[in-house]
Short mmCIF file of C-alpha atoms in Angstrom, two decimals:
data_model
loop_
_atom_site.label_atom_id
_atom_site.label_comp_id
_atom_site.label_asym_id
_atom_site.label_seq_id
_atom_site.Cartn_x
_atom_site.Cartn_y
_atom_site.Cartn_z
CA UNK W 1 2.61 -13.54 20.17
CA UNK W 2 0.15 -10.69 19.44
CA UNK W 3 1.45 -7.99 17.33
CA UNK W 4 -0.26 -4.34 16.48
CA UNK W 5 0.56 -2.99 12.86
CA UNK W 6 -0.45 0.43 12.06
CA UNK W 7 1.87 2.86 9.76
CA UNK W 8 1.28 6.18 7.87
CA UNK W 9 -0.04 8.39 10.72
CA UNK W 10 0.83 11.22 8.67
CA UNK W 11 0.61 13.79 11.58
CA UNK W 12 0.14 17.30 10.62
CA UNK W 13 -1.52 16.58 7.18
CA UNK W 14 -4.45 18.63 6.33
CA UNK W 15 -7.36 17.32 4.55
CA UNK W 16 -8.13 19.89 1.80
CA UNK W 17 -8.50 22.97 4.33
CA UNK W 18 -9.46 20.45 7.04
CA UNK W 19 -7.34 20.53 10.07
CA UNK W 20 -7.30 16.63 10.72
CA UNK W 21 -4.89 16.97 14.82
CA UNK W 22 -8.06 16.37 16.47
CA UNK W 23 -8.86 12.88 14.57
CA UNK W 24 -5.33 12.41 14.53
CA UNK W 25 -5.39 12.62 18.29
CA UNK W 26 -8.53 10.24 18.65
CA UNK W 27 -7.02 7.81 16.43
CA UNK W 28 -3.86 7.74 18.71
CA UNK W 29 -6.10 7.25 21.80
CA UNK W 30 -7.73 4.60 19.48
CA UNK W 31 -4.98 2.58 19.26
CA UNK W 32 -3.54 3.07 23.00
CA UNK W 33 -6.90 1.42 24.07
CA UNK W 34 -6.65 -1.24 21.46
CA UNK W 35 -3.43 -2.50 22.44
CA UNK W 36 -4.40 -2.18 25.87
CA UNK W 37 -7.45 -4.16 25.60
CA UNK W 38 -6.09 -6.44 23.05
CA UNK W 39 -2.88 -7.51 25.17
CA UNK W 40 -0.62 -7.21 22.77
CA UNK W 41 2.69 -7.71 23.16
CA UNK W 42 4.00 -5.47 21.06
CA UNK W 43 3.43 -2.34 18.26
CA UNK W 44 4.85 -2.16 14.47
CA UNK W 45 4.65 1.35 13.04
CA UNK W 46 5.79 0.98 9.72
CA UNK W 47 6.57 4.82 8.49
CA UNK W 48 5.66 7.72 7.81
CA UNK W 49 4.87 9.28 11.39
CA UNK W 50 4.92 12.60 10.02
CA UNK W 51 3.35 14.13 6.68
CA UNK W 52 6.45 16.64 5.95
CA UNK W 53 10.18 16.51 6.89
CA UNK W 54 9.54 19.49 9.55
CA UNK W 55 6.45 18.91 11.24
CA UNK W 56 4.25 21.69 12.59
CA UNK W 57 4.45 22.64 16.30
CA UNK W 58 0.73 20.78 16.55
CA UNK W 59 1.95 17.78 15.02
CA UNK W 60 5.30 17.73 17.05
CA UNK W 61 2.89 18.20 20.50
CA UNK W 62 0.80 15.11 19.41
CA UNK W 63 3.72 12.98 18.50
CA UNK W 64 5.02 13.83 21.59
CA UNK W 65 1.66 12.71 23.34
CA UNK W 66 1.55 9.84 21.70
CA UNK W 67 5.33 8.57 22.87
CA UNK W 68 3.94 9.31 26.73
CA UNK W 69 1.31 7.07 26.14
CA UNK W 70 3.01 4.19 24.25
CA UNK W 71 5.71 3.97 26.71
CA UNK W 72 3.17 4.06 29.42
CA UNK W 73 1.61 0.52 27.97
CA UNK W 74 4.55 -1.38 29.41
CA UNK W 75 5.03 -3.23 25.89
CA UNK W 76 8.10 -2.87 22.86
CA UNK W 77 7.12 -0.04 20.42
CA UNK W 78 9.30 -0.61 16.75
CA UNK W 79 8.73 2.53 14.52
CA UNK W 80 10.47 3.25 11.14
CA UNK W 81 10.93 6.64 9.20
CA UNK W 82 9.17 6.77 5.64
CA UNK W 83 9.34 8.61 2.72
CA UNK W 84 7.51 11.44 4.24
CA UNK W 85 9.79 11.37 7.34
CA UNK W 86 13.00 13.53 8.14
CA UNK W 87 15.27 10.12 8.86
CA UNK W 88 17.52 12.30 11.06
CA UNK W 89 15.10 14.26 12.79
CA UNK W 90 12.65 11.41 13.75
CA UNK W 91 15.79 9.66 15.16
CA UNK W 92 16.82 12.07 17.30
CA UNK W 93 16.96 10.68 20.93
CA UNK W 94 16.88 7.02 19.80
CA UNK W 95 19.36 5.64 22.09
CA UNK W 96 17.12 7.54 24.88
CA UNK W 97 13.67 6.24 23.98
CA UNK W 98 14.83 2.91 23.72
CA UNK W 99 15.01 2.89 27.45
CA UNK W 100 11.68 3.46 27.33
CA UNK W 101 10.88 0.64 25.32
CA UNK W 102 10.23 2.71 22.25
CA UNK W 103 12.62 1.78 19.28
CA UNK W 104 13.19 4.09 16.58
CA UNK W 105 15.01 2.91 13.63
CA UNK W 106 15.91 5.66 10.77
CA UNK W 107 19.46 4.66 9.50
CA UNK W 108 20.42 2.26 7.04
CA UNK W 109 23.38 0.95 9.44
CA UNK W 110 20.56 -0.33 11.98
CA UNK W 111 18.31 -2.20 9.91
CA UNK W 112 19.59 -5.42 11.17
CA UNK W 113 19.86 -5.05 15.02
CA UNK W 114 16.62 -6.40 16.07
CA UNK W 115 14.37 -5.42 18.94
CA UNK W 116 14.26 -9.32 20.63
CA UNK W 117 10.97 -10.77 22.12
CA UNK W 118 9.69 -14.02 23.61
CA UNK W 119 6.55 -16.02 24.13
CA UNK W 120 5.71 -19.18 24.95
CA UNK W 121 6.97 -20.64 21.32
CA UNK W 122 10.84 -18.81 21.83
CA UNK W 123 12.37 -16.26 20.57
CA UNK W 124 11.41 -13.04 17.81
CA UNK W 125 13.60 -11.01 16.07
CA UNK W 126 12.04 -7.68 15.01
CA UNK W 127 13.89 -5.76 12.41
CA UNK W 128 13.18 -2.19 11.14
CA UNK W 129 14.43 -1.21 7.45
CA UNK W 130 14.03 2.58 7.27
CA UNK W 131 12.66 3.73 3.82
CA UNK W 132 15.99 3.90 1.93
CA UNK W 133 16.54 5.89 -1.02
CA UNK W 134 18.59 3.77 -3.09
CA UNK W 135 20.91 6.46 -4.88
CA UNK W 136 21.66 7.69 -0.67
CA UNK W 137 22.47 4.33 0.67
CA UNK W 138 23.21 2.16 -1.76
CA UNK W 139 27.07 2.37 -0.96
CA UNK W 140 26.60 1.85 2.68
CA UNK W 141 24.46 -1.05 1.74
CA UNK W 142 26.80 -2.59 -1.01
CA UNK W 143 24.01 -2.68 -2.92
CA UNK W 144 24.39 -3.99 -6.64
CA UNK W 145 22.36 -0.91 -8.67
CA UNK W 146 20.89 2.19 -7.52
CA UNK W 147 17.00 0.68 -7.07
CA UNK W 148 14.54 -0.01 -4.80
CA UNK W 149 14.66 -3.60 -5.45
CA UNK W 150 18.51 -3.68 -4.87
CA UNK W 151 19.02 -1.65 -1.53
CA UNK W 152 15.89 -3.65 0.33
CA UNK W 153 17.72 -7.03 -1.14
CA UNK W 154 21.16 -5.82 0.17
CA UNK W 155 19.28 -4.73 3.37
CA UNK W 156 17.65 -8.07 3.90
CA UNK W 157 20.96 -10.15 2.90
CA UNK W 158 21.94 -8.38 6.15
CA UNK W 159 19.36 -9.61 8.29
CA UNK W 160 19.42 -12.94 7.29
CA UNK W 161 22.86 -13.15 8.23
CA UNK W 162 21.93 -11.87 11.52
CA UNK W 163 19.24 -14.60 12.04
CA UNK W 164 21.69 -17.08 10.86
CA UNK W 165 24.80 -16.22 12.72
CA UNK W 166 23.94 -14.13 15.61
CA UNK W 167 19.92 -15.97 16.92
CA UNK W 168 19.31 -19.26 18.36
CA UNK W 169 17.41 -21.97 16.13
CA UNK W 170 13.97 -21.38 15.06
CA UNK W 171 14.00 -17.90 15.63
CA UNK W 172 11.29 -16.47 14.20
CA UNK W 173 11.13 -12.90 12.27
CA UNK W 174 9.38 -9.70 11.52
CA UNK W 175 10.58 -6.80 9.15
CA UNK W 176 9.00 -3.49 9.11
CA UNK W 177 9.68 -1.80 5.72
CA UNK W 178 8.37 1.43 3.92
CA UNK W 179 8.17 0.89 0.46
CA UNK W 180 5.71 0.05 -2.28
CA UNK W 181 5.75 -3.84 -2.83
CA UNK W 182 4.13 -5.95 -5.03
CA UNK W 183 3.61 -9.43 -5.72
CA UNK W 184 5.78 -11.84 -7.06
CA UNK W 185 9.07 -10.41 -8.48
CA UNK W 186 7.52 -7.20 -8.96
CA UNK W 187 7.65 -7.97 -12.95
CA UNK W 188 4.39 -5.32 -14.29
CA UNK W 189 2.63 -8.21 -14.94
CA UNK W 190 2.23 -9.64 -11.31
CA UNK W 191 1.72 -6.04 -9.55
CA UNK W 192 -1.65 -7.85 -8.11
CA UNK W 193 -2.50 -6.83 -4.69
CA UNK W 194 -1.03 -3.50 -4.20
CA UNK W 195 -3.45 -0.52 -4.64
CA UNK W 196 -2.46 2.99 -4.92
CA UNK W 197 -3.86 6.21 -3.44
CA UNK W 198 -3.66 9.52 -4.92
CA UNK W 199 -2.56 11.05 -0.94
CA UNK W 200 0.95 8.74 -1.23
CA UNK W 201 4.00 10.41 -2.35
CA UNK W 202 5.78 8.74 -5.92
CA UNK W 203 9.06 6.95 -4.87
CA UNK W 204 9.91 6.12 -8.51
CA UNK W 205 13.62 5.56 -9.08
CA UNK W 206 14.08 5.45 -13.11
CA UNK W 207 9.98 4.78 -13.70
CA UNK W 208 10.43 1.51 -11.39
CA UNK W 209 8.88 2.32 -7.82
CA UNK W 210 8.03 -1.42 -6.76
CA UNK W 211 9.95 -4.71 -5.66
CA UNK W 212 8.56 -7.70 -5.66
CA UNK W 213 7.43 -9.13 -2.68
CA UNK W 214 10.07 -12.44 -3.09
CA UNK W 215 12.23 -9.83 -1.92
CA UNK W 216 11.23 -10.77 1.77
CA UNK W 217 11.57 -14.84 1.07
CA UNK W 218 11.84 -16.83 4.38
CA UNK W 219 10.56 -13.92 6.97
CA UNK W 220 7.46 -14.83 9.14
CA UNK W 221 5.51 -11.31 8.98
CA UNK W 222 6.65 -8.36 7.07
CA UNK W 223 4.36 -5.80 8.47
CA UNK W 224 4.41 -2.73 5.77
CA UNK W 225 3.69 1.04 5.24
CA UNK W 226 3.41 3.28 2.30
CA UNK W 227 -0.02 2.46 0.35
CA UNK W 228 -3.04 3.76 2.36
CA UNK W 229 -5.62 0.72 1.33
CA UNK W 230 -5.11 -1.75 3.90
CA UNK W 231 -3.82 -4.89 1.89
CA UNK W 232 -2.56 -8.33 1.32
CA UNK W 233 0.48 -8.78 -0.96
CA UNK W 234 1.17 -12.21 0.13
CA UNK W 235 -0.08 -14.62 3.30
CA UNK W 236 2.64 -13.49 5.03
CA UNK W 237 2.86 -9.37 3.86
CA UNK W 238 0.70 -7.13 5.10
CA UNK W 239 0.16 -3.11 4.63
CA UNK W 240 -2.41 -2.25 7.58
CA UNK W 241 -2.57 1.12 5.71
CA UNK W 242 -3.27 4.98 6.80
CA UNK W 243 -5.49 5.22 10.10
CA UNK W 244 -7.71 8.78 8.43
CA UNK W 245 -8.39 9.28 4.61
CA UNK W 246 -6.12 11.42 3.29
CA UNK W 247 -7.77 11.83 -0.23
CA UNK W 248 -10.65 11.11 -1.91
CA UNK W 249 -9.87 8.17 -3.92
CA UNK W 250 -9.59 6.81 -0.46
CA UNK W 251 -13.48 7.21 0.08
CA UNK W 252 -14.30 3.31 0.11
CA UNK W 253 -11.34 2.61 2.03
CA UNK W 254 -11.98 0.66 5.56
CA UNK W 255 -9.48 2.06 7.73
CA UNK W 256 -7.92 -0.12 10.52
CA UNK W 257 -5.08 -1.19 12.73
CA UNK W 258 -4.22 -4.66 12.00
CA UNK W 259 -4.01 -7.47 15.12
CA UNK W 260 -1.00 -10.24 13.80
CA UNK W 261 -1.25 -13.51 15.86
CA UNK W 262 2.50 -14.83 15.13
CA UNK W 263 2.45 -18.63 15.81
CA UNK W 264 5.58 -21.00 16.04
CA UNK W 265 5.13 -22.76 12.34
CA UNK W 266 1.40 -21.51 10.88
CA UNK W 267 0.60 -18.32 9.12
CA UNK W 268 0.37 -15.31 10.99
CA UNK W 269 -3.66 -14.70 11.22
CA UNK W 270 -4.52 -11.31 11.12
CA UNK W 271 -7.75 -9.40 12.50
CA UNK W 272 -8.69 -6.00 11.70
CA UNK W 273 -9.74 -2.95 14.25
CA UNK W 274 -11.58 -0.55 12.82
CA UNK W 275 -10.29 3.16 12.92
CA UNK W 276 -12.48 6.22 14.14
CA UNK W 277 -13.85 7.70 11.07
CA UNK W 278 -14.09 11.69 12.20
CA UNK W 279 -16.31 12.47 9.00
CA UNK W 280 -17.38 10.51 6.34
CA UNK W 281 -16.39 10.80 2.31
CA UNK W 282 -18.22 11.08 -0.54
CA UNK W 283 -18.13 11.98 -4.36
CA UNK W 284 -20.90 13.26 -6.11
CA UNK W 285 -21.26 14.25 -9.72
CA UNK W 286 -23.97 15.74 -11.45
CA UNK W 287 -25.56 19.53 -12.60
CA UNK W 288 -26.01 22.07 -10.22
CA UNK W 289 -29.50 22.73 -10.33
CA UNK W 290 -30.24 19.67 -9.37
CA UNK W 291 -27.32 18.88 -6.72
CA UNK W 292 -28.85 22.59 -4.79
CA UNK W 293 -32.55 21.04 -4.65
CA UNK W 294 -33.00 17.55 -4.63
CA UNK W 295 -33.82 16.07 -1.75
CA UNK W 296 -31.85 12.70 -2.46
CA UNK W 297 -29.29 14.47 -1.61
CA UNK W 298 -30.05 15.28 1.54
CA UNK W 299 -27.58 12.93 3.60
CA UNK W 300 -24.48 14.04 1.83
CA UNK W 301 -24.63 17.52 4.00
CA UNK W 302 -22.74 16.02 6.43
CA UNK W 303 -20.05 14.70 4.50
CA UNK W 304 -16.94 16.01 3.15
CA UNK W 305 -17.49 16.08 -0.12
CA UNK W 306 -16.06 16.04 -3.61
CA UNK W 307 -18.23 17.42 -5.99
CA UNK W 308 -18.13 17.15 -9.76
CA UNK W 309 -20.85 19.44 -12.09
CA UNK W 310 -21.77 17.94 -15.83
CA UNK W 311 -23.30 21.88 -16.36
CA UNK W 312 -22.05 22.70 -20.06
CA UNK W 313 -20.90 26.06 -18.31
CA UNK W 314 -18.97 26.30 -14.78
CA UNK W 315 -21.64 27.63 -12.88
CA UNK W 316 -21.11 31.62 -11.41
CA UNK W 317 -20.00 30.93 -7.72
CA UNK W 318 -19.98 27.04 -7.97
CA UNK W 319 -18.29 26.43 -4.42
CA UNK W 320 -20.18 29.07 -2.43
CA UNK W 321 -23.20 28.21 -3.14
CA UNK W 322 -22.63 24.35 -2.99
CA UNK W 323 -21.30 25.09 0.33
CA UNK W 324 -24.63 26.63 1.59
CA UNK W 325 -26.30 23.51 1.25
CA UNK W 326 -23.17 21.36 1.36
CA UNK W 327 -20.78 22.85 4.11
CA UNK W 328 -18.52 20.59 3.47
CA UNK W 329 -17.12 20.34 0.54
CA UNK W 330 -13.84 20.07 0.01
CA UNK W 331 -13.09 20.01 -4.02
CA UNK W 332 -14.87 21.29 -7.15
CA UNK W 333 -14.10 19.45 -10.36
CA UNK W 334 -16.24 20.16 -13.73
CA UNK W 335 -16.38 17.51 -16.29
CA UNK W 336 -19.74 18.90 -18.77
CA UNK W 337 -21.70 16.05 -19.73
CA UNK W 338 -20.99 15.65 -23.50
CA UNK W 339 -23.56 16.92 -25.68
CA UNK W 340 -24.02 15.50 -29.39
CA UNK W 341 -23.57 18.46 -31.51
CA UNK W 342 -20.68 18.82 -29.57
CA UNK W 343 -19.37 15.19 -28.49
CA UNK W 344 -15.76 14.67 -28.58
CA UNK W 345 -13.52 11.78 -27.04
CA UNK W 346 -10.68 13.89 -26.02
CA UNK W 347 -9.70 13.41 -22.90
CA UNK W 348 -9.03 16.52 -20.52
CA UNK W 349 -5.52 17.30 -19.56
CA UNK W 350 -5.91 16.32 -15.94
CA UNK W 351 -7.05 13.06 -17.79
CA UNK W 352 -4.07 12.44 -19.73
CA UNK W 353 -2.15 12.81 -16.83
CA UNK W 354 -3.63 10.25 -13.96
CA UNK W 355 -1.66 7.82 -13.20
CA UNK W 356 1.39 9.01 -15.33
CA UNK W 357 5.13 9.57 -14.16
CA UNK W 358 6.71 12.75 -13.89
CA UNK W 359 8.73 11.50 -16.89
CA UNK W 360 6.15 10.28 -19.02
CA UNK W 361 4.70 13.59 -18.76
CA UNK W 362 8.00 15.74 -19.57
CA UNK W 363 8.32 13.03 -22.21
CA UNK W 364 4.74 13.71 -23.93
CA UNK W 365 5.34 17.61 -23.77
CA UNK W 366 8.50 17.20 -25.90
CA UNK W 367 6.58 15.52 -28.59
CA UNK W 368 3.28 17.58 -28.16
CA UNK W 369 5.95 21.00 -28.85
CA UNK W 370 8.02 19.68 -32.27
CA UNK W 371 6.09 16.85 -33.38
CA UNK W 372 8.84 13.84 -32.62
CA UNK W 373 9.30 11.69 -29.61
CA UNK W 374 12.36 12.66 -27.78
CA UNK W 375 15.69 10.59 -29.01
CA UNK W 376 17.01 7.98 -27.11
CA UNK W 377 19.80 10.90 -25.39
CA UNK W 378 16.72 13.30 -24.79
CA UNK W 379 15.26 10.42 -23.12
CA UNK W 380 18.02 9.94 -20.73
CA UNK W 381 18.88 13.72 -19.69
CA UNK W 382 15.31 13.65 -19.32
CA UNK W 383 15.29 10.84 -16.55
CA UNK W 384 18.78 12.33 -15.24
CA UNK W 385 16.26 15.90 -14.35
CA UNK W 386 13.59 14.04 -13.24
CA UNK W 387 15.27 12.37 -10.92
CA UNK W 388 17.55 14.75 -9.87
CA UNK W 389 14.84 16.83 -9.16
CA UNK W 390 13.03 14.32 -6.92
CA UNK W 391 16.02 13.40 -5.14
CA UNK W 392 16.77 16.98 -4.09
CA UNK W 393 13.53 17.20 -2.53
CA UNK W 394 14.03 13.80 -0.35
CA UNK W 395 17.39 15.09 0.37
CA UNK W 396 15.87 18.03 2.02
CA UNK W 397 13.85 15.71 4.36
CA UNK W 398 16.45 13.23 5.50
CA UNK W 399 19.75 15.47 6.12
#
């Protein structure tokens, strides 16, 4: 059985000030001629559809598009709802566009009614967990805690009793899940194989975003969305990450759709499909002077581009006139080169800040104000608000 993975569409997202519908809506008639000339006998889209709970009318038109020309390749279509996804407004006409061979799942309460295909080999059960924010489902899960790690387990509990109770014998199985998943238990030390990108939304619950990827013990292909780097986690988990760049630590990325071969007993072997790539990326650092006038730098013109200038002073205009030789570029950073009357190690603020949580940050700006780490208490109410705060904002995009 030939299977198409492809998640994190992201439709509507702007890059910078770029409109990106038009490579959006290549990269959809990309992958209707893939799976069209690749045979395959069915499609895994593993979240985030959307970039923002409501879509744009553009976005919304394209979507719509695309479901015409899914349903008009005669083959199953399994999509999910991520993070980024209104759960309840991507699901609207489910029953409906089942009919059409297009299978939405966005609740909870579905994530272990498979879509059921055969080959040659017998039977597949495809299963769709929706991303699921633990402190919204965990009751209807009978999950153990409010995590990550505990509403997936609860979730998958359920489909292994499915397999066990309600499928024939050597049934094999597929789970589509949204959700950032690491190695091993997900323990810090054996986070190996899942790389971040600064375009993908934190789903931190208490500082822990990540499960380990034993949650998924026993199922033949987990096909996943949420990172945008196209990845291994294990042999048999897989993110085919985002089809466009969405930022530009995603530069070196090799976008793709990703072709699973699912056999009866061996491990699913995977072959990549490269993506359309509507405009390259590049970074480039260095003073201004030299960036306007030397002719090395010729190529990058037609590029987006993300400059960063070592000048010891911001230069007057800096974008507008990088822009008339560079007409591309999308973001200015200044980082001065040091200078040795003047070195210093300090790092900048946006330095400090990469790669921390929202609570490490509110954390540090307690002790940066009175001089004293916040207590043990502070610490808490601290988490409580952080939380709380993120939590009202996924409400807002999946009721």
């Amino acid at each position: 059985m030939r299977l198409l993975h492809t998640s994190d569409w992201h439709l509507g997202r702007r890059f910078h000030t770029e409109d990106l519908i038009p490579a959006q809506g290549a990269f959809l008639d990309h992958l209707v001629d893939t799976a069209r000339s690749e045979d395959v006998d069915a499609i895994l889209v593993a979240g985030d559809i959307y970039d923002r709970a409501i879509p744009g009318l553009d976005a919304v038109r394209l979507f719509n598009r695309a479901l015409h020309q899914l349903a008009d390749l005669g083959v199953p279509v399994i999509m999910i709802s991520g993070n980024h996804d209104s759960a309840h407004r991507l699901g609207v006409g489910a029953g409906l566009f089942a009919r059409a061979g297009i299978h939405l799942r966005t609740d909870a309460d579905t994530c272990d009614i498979p879509v059921l295909l055969d080959d040659a080999d017998g039977p597949v059960a495809v299963y769709g967990i929706p991303y699921l924010e633990p402190s919204m489902v965990r009751d209807r899960l009978e999950a153990e805690a409010v995590s990550h790690r505990a509403v997936l387990t609860a979730a998958l509990d359920r489909i292994h009793a499915d397999l066990t109770n309600n499928q024939p014998a050597g049934t094999r199985s597929v789970v589509l899940a949204h959700a950032f998943v690491t190695s091993g238990t997900g323990q810090p030390e054996e986070r190996e194989g899942s790389e971040e990108a600064d375009s993908e939304r934190e789903i931190a619950v208490g500082g822990v975003a990540h499960v380990g990827a034993d949650v998924f013990h026993g199922i033949d292909y987990v096909a996943l969305g949420h990172l945008h780097g196209p990845q291994k986690v294990t042999d048999r988990i897989h993110y085919s990450g985002s089809p466009l760049a969405y930022s530009f630590s995603e530069a070196r990325h090799t976008k793709s759709v990703t072709l699973v071969d699912l056999t009866a007993d061996a491990v699913p072997a995977l072959t990549h499909r490269r993506c359309p790539v509507p405009l390259r990326l590049e970074r480039v650092s260095g003073f201004m002077e030299d960036l306007l006038t030397n002719p090395a730098h010729e190529p990058l013109k037609d590029a987006w581009l993300e400059v960063t200038l070592t000048d010891t002073a911001l230069p007057f205009e800096a974008m507008a006139r990088l822009r008339r030789r560079f007409p591309r570029t999308a973001s200015l950073k200044h980082k001065p080169a040091l200078i040795p009357a003047q070195a210093t190690n300090t790092p900048t603020y946006s330095e400090r800040i990469r790669g921390r949580s929202d609570l490490d940050i509110t954390s540090d700006f307690i002790t940066s104000m009175r001089g004293t780490d916040p207590t043990p208490d502070e610490h808490h109410l601290l988490q409580q608000a952080v939380e709380a705060s993120r939590l009202n904002e996924q409400q807002k995009e999946t009721v």
